[in-house]
XYZ file of C-alpha atoms in Angstrom:
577
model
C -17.393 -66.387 62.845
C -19.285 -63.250 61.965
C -22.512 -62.264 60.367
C -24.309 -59.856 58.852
C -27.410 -57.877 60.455
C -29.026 -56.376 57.886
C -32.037 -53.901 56.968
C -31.209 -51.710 60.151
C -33.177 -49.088 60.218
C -32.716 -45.478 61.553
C -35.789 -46.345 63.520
C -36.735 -49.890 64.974
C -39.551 -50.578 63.613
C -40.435 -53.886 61.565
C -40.322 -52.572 57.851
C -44.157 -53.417 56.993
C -45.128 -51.062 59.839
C -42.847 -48.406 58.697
C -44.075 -48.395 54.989
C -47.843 -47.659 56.357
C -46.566 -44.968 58.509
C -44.822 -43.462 55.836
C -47.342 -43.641 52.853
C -50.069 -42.862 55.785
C -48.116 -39.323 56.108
C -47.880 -38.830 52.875
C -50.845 -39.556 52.213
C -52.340 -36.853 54.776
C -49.993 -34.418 53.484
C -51.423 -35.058 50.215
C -54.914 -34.587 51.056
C -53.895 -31.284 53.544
C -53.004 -29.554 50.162
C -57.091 -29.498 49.315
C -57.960 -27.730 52.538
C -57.205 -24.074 53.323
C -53.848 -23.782 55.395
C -54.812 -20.532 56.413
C -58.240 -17.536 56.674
C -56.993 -14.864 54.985
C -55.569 -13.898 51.571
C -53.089 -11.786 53.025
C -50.740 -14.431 52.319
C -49.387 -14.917 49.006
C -50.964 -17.571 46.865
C -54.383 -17.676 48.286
C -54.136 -20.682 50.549
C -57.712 -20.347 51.584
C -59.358 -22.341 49.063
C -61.201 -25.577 49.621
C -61.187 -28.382 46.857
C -57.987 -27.447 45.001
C -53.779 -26.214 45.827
C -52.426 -23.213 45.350
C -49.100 -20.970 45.984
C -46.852 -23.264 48.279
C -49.130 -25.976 48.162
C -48.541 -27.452 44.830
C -44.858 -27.567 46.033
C -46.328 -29.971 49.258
C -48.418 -31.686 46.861
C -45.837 -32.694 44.514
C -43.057 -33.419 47.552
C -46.220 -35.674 48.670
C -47.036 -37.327 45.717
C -42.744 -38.502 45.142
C -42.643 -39.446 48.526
C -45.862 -41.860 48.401
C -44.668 -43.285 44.951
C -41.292 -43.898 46.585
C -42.836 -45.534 49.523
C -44.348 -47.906 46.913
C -41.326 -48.462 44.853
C -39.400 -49.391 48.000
C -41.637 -52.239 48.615
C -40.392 -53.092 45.029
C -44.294 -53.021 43.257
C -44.211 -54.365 40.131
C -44.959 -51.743 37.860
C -42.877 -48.852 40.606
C -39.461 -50.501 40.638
C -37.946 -48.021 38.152
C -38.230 -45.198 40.409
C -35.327 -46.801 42.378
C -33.022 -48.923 40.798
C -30.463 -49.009 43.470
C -33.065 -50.778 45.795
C -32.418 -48.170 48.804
C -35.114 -46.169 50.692
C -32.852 -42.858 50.620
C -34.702 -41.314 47.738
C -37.971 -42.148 49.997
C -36.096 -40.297 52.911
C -34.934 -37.444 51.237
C -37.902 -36.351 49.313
C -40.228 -36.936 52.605
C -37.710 -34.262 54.108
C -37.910 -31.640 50.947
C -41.790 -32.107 51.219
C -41.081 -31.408 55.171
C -39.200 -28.430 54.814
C -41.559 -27.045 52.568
C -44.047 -27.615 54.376
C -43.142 -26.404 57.480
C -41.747 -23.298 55.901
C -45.192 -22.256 54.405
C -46.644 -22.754 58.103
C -43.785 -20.555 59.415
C -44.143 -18.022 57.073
C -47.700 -17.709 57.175
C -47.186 -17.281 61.323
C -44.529 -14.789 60.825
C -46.396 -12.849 58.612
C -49.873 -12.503 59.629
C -48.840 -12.412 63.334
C -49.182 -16.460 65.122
C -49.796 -19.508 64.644
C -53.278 -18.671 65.549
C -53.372 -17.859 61.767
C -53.356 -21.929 60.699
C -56.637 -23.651 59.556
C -56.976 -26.773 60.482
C -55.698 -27.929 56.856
C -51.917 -26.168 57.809
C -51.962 -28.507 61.099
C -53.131 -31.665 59.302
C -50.060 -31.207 56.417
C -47.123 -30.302 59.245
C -48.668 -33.665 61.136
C -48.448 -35.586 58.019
C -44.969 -34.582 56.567
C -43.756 -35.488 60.139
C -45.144 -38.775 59.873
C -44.057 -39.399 56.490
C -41.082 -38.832 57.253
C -40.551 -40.927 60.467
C -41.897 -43.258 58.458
C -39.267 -43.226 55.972
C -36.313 -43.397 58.519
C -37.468 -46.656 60.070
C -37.602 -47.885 56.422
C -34.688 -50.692 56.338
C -31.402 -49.093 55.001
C -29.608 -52.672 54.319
C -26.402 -51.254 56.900
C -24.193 -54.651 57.503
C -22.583 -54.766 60.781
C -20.629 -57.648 62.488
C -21.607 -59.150 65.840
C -21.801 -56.758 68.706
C -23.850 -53.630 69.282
C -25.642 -52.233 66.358
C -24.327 -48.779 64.419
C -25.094 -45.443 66.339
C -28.194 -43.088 64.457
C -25.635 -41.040 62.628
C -23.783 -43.620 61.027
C -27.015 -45.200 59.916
C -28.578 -41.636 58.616
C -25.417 -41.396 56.616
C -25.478 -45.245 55.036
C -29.180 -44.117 54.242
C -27.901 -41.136 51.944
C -24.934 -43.103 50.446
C -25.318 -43.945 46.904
C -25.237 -47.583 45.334
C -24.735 -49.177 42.348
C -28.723 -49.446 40.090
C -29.197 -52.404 39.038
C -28.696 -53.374 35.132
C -31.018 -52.464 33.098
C -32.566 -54.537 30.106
C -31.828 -52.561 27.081
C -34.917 -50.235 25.465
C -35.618 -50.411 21.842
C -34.323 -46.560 19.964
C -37.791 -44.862 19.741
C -38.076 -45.684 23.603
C -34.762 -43.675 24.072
C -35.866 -41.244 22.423
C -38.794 -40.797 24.380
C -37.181 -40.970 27.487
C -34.639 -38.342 26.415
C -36.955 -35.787 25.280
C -39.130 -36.251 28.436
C -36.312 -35.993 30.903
C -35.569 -32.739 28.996
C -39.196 -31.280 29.081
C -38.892 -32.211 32.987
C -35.995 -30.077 32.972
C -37.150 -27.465 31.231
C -40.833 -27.466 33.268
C -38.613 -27.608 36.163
C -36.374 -24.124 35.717
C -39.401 -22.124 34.077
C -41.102 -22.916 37.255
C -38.460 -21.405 39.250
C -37.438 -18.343 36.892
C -41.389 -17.875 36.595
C -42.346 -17.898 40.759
C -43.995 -14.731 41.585
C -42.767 -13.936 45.059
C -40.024 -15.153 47.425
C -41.752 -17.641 49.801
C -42.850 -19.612 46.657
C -39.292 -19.622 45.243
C -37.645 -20.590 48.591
C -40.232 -23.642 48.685
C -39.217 -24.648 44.502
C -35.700 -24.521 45.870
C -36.331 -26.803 48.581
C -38.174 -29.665 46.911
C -35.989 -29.435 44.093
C -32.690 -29.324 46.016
C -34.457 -32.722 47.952
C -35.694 -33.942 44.589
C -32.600 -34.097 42.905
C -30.365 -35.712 45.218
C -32.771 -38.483 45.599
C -32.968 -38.587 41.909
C -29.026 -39.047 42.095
C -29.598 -41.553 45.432
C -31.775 -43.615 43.000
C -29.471 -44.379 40.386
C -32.257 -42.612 37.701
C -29.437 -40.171 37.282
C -26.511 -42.901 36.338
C -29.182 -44.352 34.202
C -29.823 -41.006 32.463
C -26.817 -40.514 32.451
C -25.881 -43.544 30.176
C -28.564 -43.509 27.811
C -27.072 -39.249 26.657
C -23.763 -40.960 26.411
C -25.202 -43.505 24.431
C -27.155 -40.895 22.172
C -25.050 -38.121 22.299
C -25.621 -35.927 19.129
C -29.483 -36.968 20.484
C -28.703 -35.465 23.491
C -27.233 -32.019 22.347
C -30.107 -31.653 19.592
C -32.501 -31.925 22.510
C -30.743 -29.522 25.037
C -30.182 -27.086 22.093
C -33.994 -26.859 21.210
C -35.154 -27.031 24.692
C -32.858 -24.204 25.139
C -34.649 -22.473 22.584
C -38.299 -22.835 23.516
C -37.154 -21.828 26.871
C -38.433 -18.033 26.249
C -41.397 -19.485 25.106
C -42.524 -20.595 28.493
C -42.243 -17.464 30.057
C -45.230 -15.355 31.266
C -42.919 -12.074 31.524
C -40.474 -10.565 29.066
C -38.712 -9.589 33.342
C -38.124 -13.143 33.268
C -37.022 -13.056 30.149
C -34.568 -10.707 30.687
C -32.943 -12.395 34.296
C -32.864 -15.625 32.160
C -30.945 -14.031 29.101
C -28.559 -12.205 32.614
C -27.915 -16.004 33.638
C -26.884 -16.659 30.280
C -24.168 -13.718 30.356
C -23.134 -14.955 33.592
C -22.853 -18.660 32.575
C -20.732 -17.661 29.488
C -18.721 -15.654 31.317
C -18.270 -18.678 33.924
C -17.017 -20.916 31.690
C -14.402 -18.459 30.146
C -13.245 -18.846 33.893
C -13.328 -22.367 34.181
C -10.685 -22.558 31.059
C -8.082 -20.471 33.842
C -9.117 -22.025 37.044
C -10.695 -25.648 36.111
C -8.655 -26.463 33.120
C -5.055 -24.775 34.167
C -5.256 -24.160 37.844
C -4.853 -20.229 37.572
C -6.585 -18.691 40.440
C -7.730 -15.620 38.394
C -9.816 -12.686 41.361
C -9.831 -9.938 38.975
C -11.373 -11.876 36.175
C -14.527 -9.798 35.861
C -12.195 -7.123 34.340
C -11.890 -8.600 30.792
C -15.932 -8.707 30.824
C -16.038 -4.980 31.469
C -13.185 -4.522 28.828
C -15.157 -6.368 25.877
C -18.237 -4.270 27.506
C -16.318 -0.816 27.433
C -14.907 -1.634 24.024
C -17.946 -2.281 22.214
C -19.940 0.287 23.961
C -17.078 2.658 21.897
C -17.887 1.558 18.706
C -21.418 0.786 18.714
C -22.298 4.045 18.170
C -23.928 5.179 21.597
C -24.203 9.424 21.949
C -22.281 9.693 24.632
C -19.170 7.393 22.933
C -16.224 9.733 22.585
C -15.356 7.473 19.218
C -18.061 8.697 17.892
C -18.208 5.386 15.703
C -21.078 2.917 15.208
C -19.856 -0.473 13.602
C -21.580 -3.506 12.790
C -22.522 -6.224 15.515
C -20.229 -8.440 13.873
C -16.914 -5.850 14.407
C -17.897 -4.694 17.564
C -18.082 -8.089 19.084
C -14.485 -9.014 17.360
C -13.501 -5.318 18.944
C -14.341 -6.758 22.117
C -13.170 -9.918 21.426
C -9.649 -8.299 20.792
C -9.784 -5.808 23.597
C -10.062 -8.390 25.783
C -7.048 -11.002 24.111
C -4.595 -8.277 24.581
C -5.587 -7.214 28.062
C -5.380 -10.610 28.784
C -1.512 -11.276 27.265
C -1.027 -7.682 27.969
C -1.568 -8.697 31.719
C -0.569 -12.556 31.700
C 3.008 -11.678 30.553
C 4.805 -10.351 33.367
C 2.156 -11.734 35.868
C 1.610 -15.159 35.186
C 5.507 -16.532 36.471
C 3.698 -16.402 39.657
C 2.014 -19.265 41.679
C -0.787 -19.554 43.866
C -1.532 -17.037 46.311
C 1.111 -14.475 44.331
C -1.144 -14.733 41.095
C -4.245 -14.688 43.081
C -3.015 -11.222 44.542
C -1.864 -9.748 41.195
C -5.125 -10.390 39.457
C -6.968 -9.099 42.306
C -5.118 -5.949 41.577
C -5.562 -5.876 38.179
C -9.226 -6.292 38.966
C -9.467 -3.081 40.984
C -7.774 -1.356 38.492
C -9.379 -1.482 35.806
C -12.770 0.232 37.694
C -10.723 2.771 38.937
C -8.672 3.722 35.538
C -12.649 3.685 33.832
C -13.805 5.966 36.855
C -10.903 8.081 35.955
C -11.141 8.703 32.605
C -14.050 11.071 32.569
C -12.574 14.332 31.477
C -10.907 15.726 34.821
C -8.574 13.031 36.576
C -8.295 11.623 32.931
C -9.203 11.879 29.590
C -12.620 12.147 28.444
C -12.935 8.496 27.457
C -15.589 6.618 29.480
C -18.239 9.331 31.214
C -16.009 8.155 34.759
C -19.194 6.693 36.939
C -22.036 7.681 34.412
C -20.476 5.282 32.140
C -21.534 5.210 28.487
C -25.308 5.223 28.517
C -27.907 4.835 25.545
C -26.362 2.002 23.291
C -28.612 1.226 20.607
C -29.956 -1.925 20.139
C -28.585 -4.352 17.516
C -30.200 -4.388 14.036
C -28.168 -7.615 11.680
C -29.932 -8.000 8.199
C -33.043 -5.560 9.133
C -33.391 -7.824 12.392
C -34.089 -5.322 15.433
C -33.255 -6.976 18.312
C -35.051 -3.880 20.413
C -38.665 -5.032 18.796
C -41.159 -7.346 19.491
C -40.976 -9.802 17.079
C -43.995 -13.045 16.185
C -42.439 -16.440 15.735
C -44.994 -19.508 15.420
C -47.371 -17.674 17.021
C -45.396 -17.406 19.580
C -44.827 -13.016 21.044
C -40.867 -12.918 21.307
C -39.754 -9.056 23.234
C -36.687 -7.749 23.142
C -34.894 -9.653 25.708
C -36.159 -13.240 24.527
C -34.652 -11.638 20.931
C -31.260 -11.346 22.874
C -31.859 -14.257 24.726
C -31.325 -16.424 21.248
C -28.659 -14.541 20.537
C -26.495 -14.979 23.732
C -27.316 -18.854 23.406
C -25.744 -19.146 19.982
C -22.940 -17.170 21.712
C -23.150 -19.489 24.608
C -22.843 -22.550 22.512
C -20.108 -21.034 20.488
C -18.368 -20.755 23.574
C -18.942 -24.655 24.520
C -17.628 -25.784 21.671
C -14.734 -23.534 22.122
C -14.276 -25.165 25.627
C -14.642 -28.405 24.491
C -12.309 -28.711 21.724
C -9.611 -27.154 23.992
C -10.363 -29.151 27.157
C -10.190 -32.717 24.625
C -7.053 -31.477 23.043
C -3.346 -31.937 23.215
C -3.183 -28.485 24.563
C -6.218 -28.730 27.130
C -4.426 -32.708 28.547
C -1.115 -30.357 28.819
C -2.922 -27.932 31.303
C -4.800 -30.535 33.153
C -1.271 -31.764 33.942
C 0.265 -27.935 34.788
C -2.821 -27.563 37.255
C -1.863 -30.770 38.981
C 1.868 -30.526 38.865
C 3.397 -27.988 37.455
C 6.824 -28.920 38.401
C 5.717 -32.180 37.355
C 4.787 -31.000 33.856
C 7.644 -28.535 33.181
C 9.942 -31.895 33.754
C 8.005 -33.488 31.138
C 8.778 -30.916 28.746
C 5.661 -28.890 28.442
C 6.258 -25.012 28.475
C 4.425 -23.651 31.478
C 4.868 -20.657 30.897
C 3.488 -20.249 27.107
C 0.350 -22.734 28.020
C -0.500 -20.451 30.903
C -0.743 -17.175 28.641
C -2.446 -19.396 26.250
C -4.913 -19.983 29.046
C -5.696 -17.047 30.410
C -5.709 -15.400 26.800
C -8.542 -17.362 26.026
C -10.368 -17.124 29.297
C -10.332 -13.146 28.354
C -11.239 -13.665 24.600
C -14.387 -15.258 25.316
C -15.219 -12.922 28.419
C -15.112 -10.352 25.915
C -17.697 -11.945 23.580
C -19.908 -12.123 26.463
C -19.115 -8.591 27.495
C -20.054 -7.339 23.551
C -23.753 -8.629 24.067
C -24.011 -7.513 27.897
C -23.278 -4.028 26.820
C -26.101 -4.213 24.380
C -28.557 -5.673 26.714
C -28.487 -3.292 29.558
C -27.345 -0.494 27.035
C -24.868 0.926 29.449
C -21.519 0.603 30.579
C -20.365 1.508 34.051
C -17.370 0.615 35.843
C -19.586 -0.429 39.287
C -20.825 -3.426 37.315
C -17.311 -4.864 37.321
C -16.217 -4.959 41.328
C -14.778 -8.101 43.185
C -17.328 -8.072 45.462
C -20.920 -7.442 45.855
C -24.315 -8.777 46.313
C -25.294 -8.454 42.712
C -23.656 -10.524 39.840
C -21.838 -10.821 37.714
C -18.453 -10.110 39.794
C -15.510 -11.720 40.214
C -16.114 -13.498 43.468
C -20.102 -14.900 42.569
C -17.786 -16.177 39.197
C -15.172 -18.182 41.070
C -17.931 -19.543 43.145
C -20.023 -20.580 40.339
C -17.174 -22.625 38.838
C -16.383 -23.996 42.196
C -20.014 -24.818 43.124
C -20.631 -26.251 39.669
C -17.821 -28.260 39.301
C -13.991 -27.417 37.826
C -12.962 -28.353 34.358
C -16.906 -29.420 33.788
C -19.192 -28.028 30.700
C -22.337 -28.056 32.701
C -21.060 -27.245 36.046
C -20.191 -23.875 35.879
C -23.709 -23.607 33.612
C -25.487 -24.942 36.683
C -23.077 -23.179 39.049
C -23.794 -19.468 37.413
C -28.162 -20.213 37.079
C -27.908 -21.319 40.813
C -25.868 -18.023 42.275
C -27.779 -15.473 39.597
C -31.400 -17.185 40.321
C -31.423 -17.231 44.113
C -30.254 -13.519 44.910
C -32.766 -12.164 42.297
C -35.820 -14.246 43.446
C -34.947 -14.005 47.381
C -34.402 -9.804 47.019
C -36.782 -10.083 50.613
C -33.131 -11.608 52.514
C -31.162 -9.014 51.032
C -29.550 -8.093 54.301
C -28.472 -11.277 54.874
C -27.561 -13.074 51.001
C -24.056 -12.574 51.694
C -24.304 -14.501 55.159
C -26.476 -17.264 53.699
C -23.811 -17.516 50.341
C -21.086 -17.949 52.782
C -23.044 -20.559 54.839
C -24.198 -22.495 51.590
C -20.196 -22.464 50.386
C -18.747 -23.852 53.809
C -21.079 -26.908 53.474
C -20.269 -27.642 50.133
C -16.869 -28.041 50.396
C -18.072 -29.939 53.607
C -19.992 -32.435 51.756
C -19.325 -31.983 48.303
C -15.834 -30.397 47.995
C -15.868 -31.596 43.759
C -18.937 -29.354 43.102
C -22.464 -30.012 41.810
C -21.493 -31.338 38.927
C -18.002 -33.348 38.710
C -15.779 -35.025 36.174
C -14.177 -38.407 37.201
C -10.675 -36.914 38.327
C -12.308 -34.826 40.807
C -14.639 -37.721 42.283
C -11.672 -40.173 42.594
C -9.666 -37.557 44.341
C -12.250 -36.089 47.016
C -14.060 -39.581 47.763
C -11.734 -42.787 48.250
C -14.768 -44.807 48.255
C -15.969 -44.045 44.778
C -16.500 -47.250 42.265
C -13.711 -48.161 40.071
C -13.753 -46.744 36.650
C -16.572 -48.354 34.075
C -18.679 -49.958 37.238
């Protein structure tokens, strides 16, 4: 007969000792964040002040503050419990190791740049002893790992129980106004949350945002808040999309800098763009390298006709026809190319595209009068596009709205979210339709499907017709915003977005055949290279690093649908657990 040791922690220790440790070191680390960490303001964020945080320290004080509440809430205190309704301490462990990170990456950079460690007040020592402590504390907290008889689990396998997820507990249902109020804060969280980070000033305090909230989320996930969230939006859905739609909105209202404004209406492009991909790759399993193409097509086509002085159309039409110009530019491109291209698989259409891809920049670098026509300026591109004007609106003035200063990018901002949204709904209604079910099954089995009686070949050019359509829209309002059009914005490759490799990566790192993934996929991979422009030299080694352990430990992306989860993880709960 067998039983069952449980609460083994990573560290023996008896669990009451391990809670005092922990909330002891978090505790510290709290109080470290009111004492300067260094002498000098040479470092950014002025971390010499006594009595209050600044620069990285508010990112140590928050990690603090989660970590000591989770400490409590582990100990299941009444009035705590609903920060973990799974009744695991791996939301305690992982947030103790964001707020040690951080930590320990503001001491390092502060050493590297002014020149030691000598550098360190005595407040810098007394946080990087208490985030140790906190977290030592939080690996001896019990983990509830059953084991029969014989010697107890190795460290590793009980560091991974501590970050695998369980079931939360039910939860007794909230009246309708408390919904509500738990759906519009989670949203103002969200939307505190990415100002923050489009909003940091310099590097080192974007690197330690990313590393709390990178912590911060996955114990928000390891908690079960996230499944609980997650119910209560499916519950409330039209709720749900009112609230994301208006926090979308006030979004430029949070920002300090119409700069910000501007990468945050760039994400936007990118995003849109993303999810035009993720109807080719996520929903039909076309691996599409060359995709970035259509997005310069819809960006060369309305540049044309929207009456810029160097166009050799010489035209200037109305937003509304230049955007269906693009719109249309791309669609036939896209059949145009998808004809004789797409009775290829795999690694053959991959190739093709690819080609495509590089073709297009060459043939627009061409046509500049001596190798070509006189059509696009070759690499000067077609410069000096005027901004939009629709009803007397310019979108290239400053403009008051509830007392509220919008420039010109949060004006274009508003408009690439409606085009955004358009371009959800477009996504939507073909992923839940007969259509979108018919190329779910052609990117699983196409064989498989073409037995069935579904015509591959017509679904696929359906597919990858649309993917270009709505690239196109997204191309129309690119043009406008950076008011040229050259062909070295559309390359495979390169350490600025968009391009056709950062897009692939964005649907893959968000999640295939999701809404939101490729959303979240696209902020993450335009955010990070524009905020950490001080690694430059070494992005491209760091995206490749961040890739190979995602498909290590999360091969369905960030965000993934049920198919994918079943598929990558034979452990996952049964369907409606």
């Amino acid at each position: 007969m067998t039983t069952l040791a449980r609460h083994t922690p990573l560290i023996p220790l008896p669990a009451g000792p391990a809670r005092i440790i922990a909330a002891t070191g978090a505790a510290l680390t709290l109080a470290s964040t009111f004492l300067p960490w260094t002498w000098t303001t040479a470092f950014p964020g002025n971390l010499t002040v006594t009595g209050y945080p600044g620069g990285l320290q508010t990112i140590t004080l928050a990690g603090a503050a989660l970590s000591l509440l989770h400490v409590l809430a582990a100990h299941r205190l009444r009035g705590l419990r609903w920060l973990a309704p799974t009744g695991t301490t791996a939301p305690t462990v992982l947030l103790a190791l964001g707020t040690l990170a951080t930590t320990w990456y503001t001491l390092g950079a502060i050493a590297r740049q002014l020149g030691g460690l000598v550098n360190l007040e005595p407040g810098g020592l007394l946080a990087a002893a208490g985030s140790l402590l906190a977290l030592l504390g939080a690996l001896a907290l019990p983990t509830d790992l059953p084991h029969p008889d014989g010697p107890a689990p190795g460290p590793l396998r009980r560091l991974r129980h501590t970050f695998t997820t369980r079931r939360p507990h039910p939860a007794a249902p909230l009246p309708a106004w408390a919904d509500l109020l738990l759906i519009a804060a989670a949203f103002a969280l969200g939307l505190l949350l990415f100002t923050y980070g489009v909003d940091a000033e310099y590097g080192e305090l974007f690197v330690g945002y990313l590393l709390l909230t990178i912590a911060g989320l996955a114990a928000l996930g390891r908690s079960g808040l996230t499944a609980r969230l997650t119910t209560l939006t499916a519950r409330h859905r039209t709720l749900t999309l009112t609230a994301a739609l208006l926090t979308a909105a006030c979004f430029p209202l949070t920002l300090t800098n119409d700069t910000y404004t501007n990468l945050a209406t760039s994400i936007l492009i990118f995003a849109t763009v993303a999810l035009g991909l993720n109807v080719v790759v996520g929903l039909a399993g076309l691996l599409d390298l060359g995709y970035v193409a259509f997005l310069g097509v819809g960006a060369y086509a309305a540049a044309l006709v929207s009456g810029s002085p160097e166009s050799a159309a010489g035209v200037h039409f109305p937003f509304w026809a230049a955007v269906l110009t693009g719109i249309g530019a791309s669609l036939v491109f896209g059949v145009l190319i998808g004809a004789p291209t797409l009775r290829l698989r795999g690694d053959y259409l991959a190739i093709v595209t690819l080609g495509f891809g590089e073709i297009f920049r060459i043939t627009m670098l061409n046509l500049n009068g001596k190798t070509g026509p006189d059509i696009t300026n070759g690499s000067m591109g077609i410069p000096n596009i005027p901004d939009l004007d629709i009803g007397g609106f310019n979108f290239g003035d400053t403009h008051d709205l509830l007392g509220f200063t919008i420039g010109r990018f949060g004006n274009y901002y508003l408009l690439m979210l409606l085009a955004t949204i358009a371009v959800v709904l477009v996504f939507r209604r073909a992923a839940d339709s007969r259509i979108g079910r018919a190329w779910v099954a052609i990117r699983e089995d196409e064989t498989a499907a073409t037995a069935m009686g579904i015509n591959a070949f017509r679904l696929k050019l359906l597919a990858f017709a649309l993917g270009a359509a709505l690239a196109g829209l997204a191309g129309t309002v690119q043009s406008h915003v950076i008011t040229t059009a050259t062909p070295d914005q559309y390359q495979f490759a390169g350490t600025v977005p968009p391009n056709s490799a950062f897009l692939l990566a964005a649907v893959i790192l968000g999640g295939m055949g999701t809404i939101t993934g490729p959303v979240v996929g696209a902020a993450l991979l335009y955010l990070i290279p524009n905020k950490m422009d001080f690694m430059q030299d070494y992005q491209l080694l760091l995206f490749g690093v961040a890739l190979i352990l995602l498909m290590r430990f999360r091969p369905e992306g960030l965000v993934a649908d049920r198919r994918k989860q079943l598929e990558f993880h034979d452990d996952a709960p049964p369907e409606g657990a």
